[in-house]
CSV table of C-alpha atoms and ligand atoms in Angstrom, one decimal:
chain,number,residue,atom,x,y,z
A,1240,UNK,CA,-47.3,6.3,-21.2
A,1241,UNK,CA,-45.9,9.7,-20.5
A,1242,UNK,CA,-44.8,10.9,-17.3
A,1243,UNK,CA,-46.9,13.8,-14.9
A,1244,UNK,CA,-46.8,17.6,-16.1
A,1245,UNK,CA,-44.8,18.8,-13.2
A,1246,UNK,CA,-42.4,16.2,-13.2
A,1247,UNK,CA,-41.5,16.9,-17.1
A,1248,UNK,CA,-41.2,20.3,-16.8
A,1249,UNK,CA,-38.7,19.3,-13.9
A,1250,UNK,CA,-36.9,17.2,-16.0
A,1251,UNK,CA,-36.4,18.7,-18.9
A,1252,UNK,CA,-34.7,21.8,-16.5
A,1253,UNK,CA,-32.1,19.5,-15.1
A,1254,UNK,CA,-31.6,18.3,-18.8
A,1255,UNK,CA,-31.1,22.3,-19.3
A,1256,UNK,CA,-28.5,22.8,-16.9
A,1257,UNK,CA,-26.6,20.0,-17.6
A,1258,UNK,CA,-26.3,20.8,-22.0
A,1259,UNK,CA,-25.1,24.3,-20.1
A,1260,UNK,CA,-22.7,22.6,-17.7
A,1261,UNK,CA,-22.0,20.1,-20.6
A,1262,UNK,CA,-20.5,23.2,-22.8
A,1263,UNK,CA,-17.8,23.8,-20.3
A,1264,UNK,CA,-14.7,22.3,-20.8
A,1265,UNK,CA,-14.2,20.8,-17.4
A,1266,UNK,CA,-17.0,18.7,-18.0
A,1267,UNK,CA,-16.7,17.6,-21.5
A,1268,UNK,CA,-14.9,14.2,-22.7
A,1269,UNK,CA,-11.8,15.1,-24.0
A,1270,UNK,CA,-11.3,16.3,-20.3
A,1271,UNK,CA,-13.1,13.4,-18.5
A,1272,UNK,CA,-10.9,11.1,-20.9
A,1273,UNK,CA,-7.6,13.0,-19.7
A,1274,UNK,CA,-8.5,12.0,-16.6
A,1275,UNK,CA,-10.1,8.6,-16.9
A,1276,UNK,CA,-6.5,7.7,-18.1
A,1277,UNK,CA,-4.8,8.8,-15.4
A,1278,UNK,CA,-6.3,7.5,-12.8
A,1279,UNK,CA,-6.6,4.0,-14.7
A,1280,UNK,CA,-2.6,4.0,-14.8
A,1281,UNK,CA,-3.1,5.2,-11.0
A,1282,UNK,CA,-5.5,2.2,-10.0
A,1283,UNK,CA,-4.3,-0.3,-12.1
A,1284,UNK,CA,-0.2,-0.2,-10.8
A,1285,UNK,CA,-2.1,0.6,-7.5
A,1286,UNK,CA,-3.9,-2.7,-7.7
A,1287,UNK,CA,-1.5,-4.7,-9.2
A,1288,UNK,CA,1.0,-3.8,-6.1
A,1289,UNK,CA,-2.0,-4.5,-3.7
A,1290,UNK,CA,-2.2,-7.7,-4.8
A,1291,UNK,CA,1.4,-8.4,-4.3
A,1292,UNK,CA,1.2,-7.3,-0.9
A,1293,UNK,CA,-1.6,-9.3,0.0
A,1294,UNK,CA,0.2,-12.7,-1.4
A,1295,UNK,CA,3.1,-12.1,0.3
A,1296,UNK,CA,1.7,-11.6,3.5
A,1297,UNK,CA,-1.0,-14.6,3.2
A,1298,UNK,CA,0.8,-16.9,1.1
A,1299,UNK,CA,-1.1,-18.9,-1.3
A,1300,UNK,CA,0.7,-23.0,-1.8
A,1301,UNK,CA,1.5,-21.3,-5.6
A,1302,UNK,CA,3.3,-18.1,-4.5
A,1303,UNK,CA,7.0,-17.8,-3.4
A,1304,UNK,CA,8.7,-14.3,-2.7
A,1305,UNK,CA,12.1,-14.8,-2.9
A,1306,UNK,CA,14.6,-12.7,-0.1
A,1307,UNK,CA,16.3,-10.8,-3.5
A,1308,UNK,CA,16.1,-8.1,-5.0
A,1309,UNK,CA,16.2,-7.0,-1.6
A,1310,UNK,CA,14.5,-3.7,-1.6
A,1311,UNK,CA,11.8,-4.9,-4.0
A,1312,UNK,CA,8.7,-4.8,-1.7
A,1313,UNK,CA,10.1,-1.2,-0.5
A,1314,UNK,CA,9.8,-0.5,-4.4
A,1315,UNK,CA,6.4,-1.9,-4.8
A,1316,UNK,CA,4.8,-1.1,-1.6
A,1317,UNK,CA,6.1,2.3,-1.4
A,1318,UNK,CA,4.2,2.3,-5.3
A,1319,UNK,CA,1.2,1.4,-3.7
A,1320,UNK,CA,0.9,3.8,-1.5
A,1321,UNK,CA,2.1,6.4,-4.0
A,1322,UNK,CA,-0.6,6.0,-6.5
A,1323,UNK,CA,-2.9,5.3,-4.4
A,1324,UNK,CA,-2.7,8.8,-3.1
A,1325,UNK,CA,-1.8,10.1,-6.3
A,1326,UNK,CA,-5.3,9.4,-7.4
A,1327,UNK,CA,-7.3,11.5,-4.7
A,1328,UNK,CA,-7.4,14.7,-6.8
A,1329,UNK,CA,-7.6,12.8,-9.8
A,1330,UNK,CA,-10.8,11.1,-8.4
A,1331,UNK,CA,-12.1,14.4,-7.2
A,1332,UNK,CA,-11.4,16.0,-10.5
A,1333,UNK,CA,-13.3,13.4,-12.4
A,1334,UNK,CA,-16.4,12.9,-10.7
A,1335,UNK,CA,-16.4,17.1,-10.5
A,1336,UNK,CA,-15.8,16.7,-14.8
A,1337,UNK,CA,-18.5,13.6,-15.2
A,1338,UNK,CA,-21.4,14.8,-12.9
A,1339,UNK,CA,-23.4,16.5,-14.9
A,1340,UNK,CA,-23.8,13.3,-17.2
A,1341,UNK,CA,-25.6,11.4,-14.5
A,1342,UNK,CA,-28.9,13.8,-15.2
A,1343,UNK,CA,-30.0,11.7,-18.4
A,1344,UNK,CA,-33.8,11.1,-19.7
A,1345,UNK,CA,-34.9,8.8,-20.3
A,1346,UNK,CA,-32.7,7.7,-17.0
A,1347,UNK,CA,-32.0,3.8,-19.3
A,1348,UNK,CA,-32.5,3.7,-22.4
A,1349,UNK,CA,-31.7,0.0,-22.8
A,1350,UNK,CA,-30.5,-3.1,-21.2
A,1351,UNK,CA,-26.8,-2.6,-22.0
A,1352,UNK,CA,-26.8,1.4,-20.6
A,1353,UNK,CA,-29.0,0.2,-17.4
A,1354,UNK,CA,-25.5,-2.5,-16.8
A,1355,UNK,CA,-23.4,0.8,-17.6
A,1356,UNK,CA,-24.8,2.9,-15.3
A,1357,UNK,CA,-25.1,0.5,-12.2
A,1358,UNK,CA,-22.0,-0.1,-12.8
A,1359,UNK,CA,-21.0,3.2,-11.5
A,1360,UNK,CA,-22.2,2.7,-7.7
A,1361,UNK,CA,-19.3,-0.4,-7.4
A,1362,UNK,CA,-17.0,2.1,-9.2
A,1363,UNK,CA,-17.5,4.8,-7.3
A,1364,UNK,CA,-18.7,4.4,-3.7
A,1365,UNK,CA,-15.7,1.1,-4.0
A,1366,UNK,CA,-13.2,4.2,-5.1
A,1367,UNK,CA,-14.1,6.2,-2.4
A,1368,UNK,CA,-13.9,3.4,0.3
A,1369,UNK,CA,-10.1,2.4,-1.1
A,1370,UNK,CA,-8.8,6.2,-1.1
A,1371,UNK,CA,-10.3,6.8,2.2
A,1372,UNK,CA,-9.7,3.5,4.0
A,1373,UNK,CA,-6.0,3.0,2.6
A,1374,UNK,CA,-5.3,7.2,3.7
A,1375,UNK,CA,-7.0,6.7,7.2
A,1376,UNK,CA,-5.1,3.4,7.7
A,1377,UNK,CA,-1.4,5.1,6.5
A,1378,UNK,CA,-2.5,7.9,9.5
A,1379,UNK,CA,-3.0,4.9,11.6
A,1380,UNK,CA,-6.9,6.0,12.2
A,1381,UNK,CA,-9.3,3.0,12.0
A,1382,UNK,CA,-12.5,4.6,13.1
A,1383,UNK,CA,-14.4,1.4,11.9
A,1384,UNK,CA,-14.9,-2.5,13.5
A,1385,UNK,CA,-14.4,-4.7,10.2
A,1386,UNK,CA,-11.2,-6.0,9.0
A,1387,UNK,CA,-9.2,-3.0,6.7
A,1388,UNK,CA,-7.5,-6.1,5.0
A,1389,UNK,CA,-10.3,-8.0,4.0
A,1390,UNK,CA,-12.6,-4.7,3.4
A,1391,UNK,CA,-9.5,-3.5,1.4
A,1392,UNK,CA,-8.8,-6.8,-0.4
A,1393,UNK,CA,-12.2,-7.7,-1.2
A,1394,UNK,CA,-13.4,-3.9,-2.0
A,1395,UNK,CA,-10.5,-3.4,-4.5
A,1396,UNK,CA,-11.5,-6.5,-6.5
A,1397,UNK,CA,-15.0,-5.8,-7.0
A,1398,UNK,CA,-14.3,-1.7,-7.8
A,1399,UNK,CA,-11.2,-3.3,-10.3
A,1400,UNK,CA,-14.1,-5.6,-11.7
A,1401,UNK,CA,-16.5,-2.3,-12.3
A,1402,UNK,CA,-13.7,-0.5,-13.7
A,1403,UNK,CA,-12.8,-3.1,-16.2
A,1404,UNK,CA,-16.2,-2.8,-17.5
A,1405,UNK,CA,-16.8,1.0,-17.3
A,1406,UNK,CA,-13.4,1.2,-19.2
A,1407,UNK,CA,-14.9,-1.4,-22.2
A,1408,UNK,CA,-17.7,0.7,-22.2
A,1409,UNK,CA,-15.9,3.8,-22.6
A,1410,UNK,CA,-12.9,3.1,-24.8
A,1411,UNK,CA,-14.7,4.2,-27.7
A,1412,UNK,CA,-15.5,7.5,-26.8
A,1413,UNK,CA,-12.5,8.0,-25.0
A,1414,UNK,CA,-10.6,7.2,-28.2
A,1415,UNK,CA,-12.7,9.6,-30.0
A,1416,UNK,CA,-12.2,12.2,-27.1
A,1417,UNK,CA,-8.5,11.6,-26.9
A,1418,UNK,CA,-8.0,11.6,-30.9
A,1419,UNK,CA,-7.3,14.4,-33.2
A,1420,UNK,CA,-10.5,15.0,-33.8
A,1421,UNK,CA,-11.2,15.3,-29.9
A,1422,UNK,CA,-8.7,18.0,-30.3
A,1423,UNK,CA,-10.0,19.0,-33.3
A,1424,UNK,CA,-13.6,19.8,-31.7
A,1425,UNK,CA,-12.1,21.0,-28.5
A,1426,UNK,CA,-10.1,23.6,-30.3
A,1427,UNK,CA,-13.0,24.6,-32.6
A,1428,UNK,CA,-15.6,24.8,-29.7
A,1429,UNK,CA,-14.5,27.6,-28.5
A,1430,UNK,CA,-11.8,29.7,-26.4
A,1431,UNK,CA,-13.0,28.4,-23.6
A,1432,UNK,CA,-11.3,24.7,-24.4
A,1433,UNK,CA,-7.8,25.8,-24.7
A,1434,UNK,CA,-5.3,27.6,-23.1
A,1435,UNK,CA,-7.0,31.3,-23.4
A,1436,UNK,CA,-10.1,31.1,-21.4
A,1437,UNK,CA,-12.0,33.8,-21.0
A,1438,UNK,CA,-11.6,35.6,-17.6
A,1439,UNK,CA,-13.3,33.6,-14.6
A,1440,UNK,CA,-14.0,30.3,-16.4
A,1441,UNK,CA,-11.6,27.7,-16.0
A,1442,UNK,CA,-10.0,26.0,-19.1
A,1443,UNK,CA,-9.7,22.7,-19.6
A,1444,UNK,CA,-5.8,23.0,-19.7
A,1445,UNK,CA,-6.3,24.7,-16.3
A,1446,UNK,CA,-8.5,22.0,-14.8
A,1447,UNK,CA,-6.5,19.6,-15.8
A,1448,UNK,CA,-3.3,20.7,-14.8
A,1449,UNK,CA,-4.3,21.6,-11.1
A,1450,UNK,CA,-5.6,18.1,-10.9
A,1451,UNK,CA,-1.9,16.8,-11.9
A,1452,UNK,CA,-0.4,19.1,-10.3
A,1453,UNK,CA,-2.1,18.4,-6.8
A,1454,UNK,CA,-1.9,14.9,-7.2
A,1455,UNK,CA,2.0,15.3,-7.7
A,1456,UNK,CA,2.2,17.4,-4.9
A,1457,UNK,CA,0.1,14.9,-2.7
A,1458,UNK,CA,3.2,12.7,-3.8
A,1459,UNK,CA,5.8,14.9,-3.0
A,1460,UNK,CA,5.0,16.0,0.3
A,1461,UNK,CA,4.4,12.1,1.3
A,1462,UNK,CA,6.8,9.9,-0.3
A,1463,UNK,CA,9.8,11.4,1.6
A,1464,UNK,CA,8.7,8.8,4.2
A,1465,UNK,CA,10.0,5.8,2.1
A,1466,UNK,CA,12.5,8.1,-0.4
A,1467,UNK,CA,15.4,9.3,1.0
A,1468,UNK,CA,15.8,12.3,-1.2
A,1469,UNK,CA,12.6,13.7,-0.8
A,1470,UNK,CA,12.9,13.6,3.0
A,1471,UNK,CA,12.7,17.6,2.9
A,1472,UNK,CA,9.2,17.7,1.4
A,1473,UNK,CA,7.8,15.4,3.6
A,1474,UNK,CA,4.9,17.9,5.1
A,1475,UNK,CA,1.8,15.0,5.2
A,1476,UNK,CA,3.6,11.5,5.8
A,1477,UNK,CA,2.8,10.2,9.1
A,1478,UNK,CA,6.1,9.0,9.3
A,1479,UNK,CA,9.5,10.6,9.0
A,1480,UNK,CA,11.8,7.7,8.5
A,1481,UNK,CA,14.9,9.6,10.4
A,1482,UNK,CA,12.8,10.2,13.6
A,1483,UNK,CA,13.0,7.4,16.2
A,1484,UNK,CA,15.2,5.6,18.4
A,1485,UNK,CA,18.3,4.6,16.7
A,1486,UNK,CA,17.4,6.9,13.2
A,1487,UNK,CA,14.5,4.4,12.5
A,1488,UNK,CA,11.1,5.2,12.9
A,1489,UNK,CA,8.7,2.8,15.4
A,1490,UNK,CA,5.4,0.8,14.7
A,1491,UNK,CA,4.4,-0.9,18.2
A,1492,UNK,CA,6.5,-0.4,20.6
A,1493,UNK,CA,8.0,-2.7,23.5
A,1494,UNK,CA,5.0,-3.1,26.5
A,1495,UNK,CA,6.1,-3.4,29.8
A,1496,UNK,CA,5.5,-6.7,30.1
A,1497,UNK,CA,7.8,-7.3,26.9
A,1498,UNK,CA,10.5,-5.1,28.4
A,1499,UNK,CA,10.2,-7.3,31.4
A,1500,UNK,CA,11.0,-10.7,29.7
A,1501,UNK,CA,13.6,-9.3,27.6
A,1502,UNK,CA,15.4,-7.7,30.7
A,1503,UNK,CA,15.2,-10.8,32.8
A,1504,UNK,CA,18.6,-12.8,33.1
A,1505,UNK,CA,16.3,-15.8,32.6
A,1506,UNK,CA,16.4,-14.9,29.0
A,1507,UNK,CA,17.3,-17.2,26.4
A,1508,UNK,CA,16.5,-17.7,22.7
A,1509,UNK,CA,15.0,-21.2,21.7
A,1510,UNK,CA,15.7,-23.0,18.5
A,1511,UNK,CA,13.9,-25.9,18.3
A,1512,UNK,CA,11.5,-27.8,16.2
A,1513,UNK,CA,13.5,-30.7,13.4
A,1514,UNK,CA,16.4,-30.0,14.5
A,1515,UNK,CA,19.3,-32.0,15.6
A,1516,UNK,CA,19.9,-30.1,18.7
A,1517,UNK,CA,18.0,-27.8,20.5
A,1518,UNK,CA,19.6,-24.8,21.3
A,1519,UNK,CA,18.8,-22.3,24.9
A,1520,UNK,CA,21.1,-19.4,23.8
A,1521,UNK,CA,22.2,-16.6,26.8
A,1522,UNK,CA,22.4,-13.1,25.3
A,1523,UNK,CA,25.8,-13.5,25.6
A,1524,UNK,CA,26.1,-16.2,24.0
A,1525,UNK,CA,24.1,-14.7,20.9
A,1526,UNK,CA,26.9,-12.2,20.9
A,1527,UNK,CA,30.0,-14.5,21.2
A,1528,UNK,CA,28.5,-16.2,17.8
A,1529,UNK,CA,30.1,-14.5,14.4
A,1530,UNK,CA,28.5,-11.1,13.9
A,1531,UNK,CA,27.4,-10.4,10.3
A,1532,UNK,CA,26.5,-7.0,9.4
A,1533,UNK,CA,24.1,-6.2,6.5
A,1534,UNK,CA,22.2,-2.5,5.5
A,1535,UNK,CA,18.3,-3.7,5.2
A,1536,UNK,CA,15.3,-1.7,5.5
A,1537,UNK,CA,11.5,-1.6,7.8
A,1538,UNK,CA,9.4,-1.0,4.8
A,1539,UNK,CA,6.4,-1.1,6.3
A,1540,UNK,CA,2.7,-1.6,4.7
A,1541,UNK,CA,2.0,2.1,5.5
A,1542,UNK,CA,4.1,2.9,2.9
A,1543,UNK,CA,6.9,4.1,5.3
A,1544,UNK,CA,10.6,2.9,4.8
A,1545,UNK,CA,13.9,2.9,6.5
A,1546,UNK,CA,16.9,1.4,6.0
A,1547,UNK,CA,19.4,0.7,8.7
A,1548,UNK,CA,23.0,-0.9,9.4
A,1549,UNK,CA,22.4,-4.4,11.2
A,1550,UNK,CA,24.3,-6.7,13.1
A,1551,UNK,CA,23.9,-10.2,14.3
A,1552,UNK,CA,23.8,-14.1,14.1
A,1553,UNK,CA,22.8,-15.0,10.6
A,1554,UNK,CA,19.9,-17.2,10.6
A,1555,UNK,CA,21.3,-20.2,8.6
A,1556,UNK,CA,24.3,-20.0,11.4
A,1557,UNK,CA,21.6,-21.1,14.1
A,1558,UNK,CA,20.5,-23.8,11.7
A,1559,UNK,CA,24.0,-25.0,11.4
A,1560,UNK,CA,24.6,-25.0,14.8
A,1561,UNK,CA,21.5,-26.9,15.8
A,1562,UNK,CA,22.4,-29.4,13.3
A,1563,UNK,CA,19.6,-29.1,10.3
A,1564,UNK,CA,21.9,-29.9,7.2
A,1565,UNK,CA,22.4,-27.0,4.5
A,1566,UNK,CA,20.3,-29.4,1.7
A,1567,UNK,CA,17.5,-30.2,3.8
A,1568,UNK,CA,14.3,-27.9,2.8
A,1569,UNK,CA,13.1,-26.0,6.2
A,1570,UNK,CA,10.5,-23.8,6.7
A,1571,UNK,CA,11.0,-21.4,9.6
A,1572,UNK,CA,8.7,-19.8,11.9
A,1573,UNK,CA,10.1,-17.4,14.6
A,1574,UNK,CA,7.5,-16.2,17.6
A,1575,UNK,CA,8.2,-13.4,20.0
A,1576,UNK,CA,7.9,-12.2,23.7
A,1577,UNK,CA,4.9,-10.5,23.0
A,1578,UNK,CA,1.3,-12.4,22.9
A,1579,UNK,CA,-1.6,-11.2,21.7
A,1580,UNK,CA,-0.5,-9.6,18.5
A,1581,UNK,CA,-1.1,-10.9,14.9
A,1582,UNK,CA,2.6,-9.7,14.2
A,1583,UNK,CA,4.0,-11.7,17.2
A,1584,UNK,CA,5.0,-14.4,14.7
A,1585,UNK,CA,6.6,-14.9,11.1
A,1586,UNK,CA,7.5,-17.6,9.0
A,1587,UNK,CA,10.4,-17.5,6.8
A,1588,UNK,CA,10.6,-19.9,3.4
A,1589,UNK,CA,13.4,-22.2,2.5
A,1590,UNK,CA,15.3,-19.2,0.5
A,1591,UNK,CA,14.8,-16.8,2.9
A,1592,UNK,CA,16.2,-18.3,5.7
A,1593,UNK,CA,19.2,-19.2,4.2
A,1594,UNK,CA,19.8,-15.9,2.8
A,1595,UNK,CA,23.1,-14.9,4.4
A,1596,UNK,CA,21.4,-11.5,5.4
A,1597,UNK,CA,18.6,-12.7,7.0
A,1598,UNK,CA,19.5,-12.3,10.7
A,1599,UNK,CA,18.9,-12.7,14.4
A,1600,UNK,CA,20.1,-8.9,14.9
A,1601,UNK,CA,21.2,-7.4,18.1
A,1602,UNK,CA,22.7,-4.5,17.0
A,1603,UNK,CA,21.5,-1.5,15.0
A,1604,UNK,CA,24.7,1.0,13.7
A,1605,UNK,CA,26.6,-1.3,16.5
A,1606,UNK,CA,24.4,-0.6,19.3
A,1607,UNK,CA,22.2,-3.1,21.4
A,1608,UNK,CA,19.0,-3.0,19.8
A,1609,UNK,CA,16.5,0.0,21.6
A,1610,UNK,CA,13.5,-1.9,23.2
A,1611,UNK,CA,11.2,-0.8,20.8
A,1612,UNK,CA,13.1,-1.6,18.1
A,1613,UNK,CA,13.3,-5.5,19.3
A,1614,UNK,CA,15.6,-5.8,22.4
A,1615,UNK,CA,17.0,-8.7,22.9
A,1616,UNK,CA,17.0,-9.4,19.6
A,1617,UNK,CA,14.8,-9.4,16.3
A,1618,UNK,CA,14.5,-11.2,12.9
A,1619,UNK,CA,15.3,-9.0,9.9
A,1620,UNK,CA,15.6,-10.0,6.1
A,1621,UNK,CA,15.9,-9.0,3.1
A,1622,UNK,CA,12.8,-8.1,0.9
A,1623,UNK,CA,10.5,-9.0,4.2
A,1624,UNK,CA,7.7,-6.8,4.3
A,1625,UNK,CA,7.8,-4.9,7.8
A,1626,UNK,CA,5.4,-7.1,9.6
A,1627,UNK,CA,7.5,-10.3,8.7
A,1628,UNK,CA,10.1,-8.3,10.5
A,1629,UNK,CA,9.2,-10.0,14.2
A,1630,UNK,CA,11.0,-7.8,17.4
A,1631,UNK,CA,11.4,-9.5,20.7
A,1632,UNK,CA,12.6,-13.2,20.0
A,1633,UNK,CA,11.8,-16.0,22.0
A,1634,UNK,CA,11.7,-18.7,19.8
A,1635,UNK,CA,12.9,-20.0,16.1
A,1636,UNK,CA,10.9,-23.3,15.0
A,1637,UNK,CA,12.2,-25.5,12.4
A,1638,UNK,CA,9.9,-27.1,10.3
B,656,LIG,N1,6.5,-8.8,17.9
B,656,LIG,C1,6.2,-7.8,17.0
B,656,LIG,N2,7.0,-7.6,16.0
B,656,LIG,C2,6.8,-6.6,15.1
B,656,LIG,C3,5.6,-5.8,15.2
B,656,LIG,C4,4.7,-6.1,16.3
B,656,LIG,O1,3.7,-5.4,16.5
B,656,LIG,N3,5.1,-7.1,17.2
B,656,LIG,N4,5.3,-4.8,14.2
B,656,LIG,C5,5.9,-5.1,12.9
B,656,LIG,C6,5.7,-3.9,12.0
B,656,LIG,S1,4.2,-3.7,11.4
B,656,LIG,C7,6.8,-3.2,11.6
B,656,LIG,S2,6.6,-2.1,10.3
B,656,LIG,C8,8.1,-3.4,12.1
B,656,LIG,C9,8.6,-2.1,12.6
B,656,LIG,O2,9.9,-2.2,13.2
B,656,LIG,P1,10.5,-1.0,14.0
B,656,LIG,O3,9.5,-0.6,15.0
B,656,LIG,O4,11.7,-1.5,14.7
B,656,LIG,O5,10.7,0.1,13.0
B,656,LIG,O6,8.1,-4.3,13.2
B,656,LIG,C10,7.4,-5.4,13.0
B,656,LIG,N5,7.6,-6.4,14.0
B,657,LIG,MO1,4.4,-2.3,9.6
């Protein structure tokens, strides 16, 4: 059976255009190889951090994430967020190197290449959504109605799945791409392949090399929000860590009503739960405790990080003083002034709550916590992922 006249003749004129695009070096597969490796180093530590994150903020019975190294989920968020914008013009450059390939007659030649092809839709429209949703979400833009997290959670396992198998697909030809001979052929095919193009067209050295360098630069001019040295580069980050009350940037800041509660000589901070004794602290009383200082850092999901000087009533100090003995195995949830927000709660494991940093703070460089920062007082920890970091305490429950 052989296909209509006119749609032949069309056929064989895309197949034209693509063997021409094909010759360029931008498209061929030493160059779609470069790339492919890249951004599978980019997705793949992107992923695996992702992951991390999303265990540690929904806790499977399995997983523990200890309160030390205390900097560790700035390290491995702040990756996350790194790679993941690292592989924007990475992405852009390989789909720009690999689309001429999609023009292919027959369109499947087989079983297997029918599998290898659909696999590219989960691959690519599942890349797309990630970049896009994970950059819209660090601007704080959420122009859609469905959950980010579970979008972003589920999304990233089903493109990670596709990319597994493109990748098996692939190694082959990626290894003969990426091998001597690859270099072999690209240096023989031509001026056009190294670093001596002729004048207009673009070499592959070039293509390559604006992709890497624009990703670095995409990494550069953001990652200032989480490291410190990099602060004067920081052009795109949402966030400048320095800016904000106190030096330290703000996510959700202090409603009136919250203000209100916090203000009101009424105030006191509840310890209850199995304890010995409850405990009704003043403000004041917080404050007459012993005041331990500790340097700990917001490192917030965005990908933004700050680290400040904290004082205040370590949290195994309340435990003591309401009586739960040092050997006894307690969970800890703390709940704030604020209602109606996912983040108006935490829970804190065995370790963490006894980790002599992990305080009730009311102090940030020695001053009285600004209300947007947590006035009267806030939990902070060590190696707490920002939204673990609760402002506005009302209550500490012992479990
Ligand atoms: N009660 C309450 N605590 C909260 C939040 C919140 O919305 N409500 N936001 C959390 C998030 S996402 C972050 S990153 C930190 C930010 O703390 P900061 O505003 O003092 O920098 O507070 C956390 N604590
Ligand atoms: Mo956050």
């Amino acid at each position: 059976m052989s296909a209509p006249a006119p749609l032949r003749r069309g056929a064989s004129a895309i197949l034209e255009a693509r063997d021409r695009a094909l010759e360029a070096p931008t498209h061929d597969e030493r160059t779609a190889s470069i790339l492919g490796v890249a951004l599978g180093v980019c997705f793949l530590t992107c992923f695996s951090t992702g992951l991390l994150s999303h265990a540690i903020a929904h806790p499977p019975g399995w997983f523990h994430w200890p309160p030390r190294p205390a900097n560790l989920y700035r390290v491995t968020q702040g990756l996350h967020v790194a790679t993941g914008l690292a592989a924007i013009p990475l992405l852009l450059a390989k789909l720009w190197s690999v689309f001429p390939q999609l023009a292919e007659w027959p369109p499947v030649r087989s079983a297997a290449h029918l599998v290898e092809r659909a696999l590219l839709v989960p691959l690519v429209c599942g890349s797309v959504f990630l970049l896009f949703s994970g950059t819209a979400s660090i601007a704080h833009w959420y122009p859609w109605r469905f959950s980010f997290t579970a979008s972003h959670y589920w999304v990233a396992w089903m493109t990670i799945g596709a990319l597994v198998a493109h990748t098996g697909a692939k190694v082959a030809t990626a290894r003969r791409a990426l091998g001597r001979s690859g270099r072999a052929r690209a240096r023989r095919d031509g001026p056009g392949a190294g670093a001596e193009a002729g004048p207009g067209a673009l070499s592959r050295r070039g293509f390559v090399g604006w992709a890497f360098g624009a990703s670095g630069l995409v990494v550069l001019t953001t990652a200032g929000q989480t490291v410190p040295f990099l602060r004067p580069f920081t052009l795109f980050a949402p966030r400048r860590p320095d800016l904000g009350p106190q030096g330290l940037p703000v996510n959700a800041r202090a409603s009136a009503q919250v203000r209100a509660l916090a203000a009101d000589p009424a105030y006191r901070l509840r310890v209850r739960g199995a304890v010995e004794r409850e405990l009704s602290l003043t403000l004041d009383e917080l404050r007459a405790l012993p005041q331990h200082h500790a340097d700990l850092a917001i490192a917030c999901v965005e990908g933004w990080s700050a680290s400040a000087r904290w004082s205040g009533v370590p949290m195994r100090d309340l435990l003591a003083l309401a009586g739960v003995p040092e050997d006894r195995p307690v969970t800890v949830a703390v709940r704030s002034l604020q209602t109606g927000s996912r983040y108006a709660r935490s829970e804190l494991s065995n370790d963490q709550a006894r980790d002599p940093d992990t305080l009730v703070a009311l102090a940030i460089g020695g001053e009285p916590l600004h209300p947007d920062h947590g006035f009267p007082c806030r939990l902070v920890g060590p190696n707490r992922p920002g939204v673990q970091q609760t402002k506005w305490l009302a209550e500490v429950v012992v479990a």
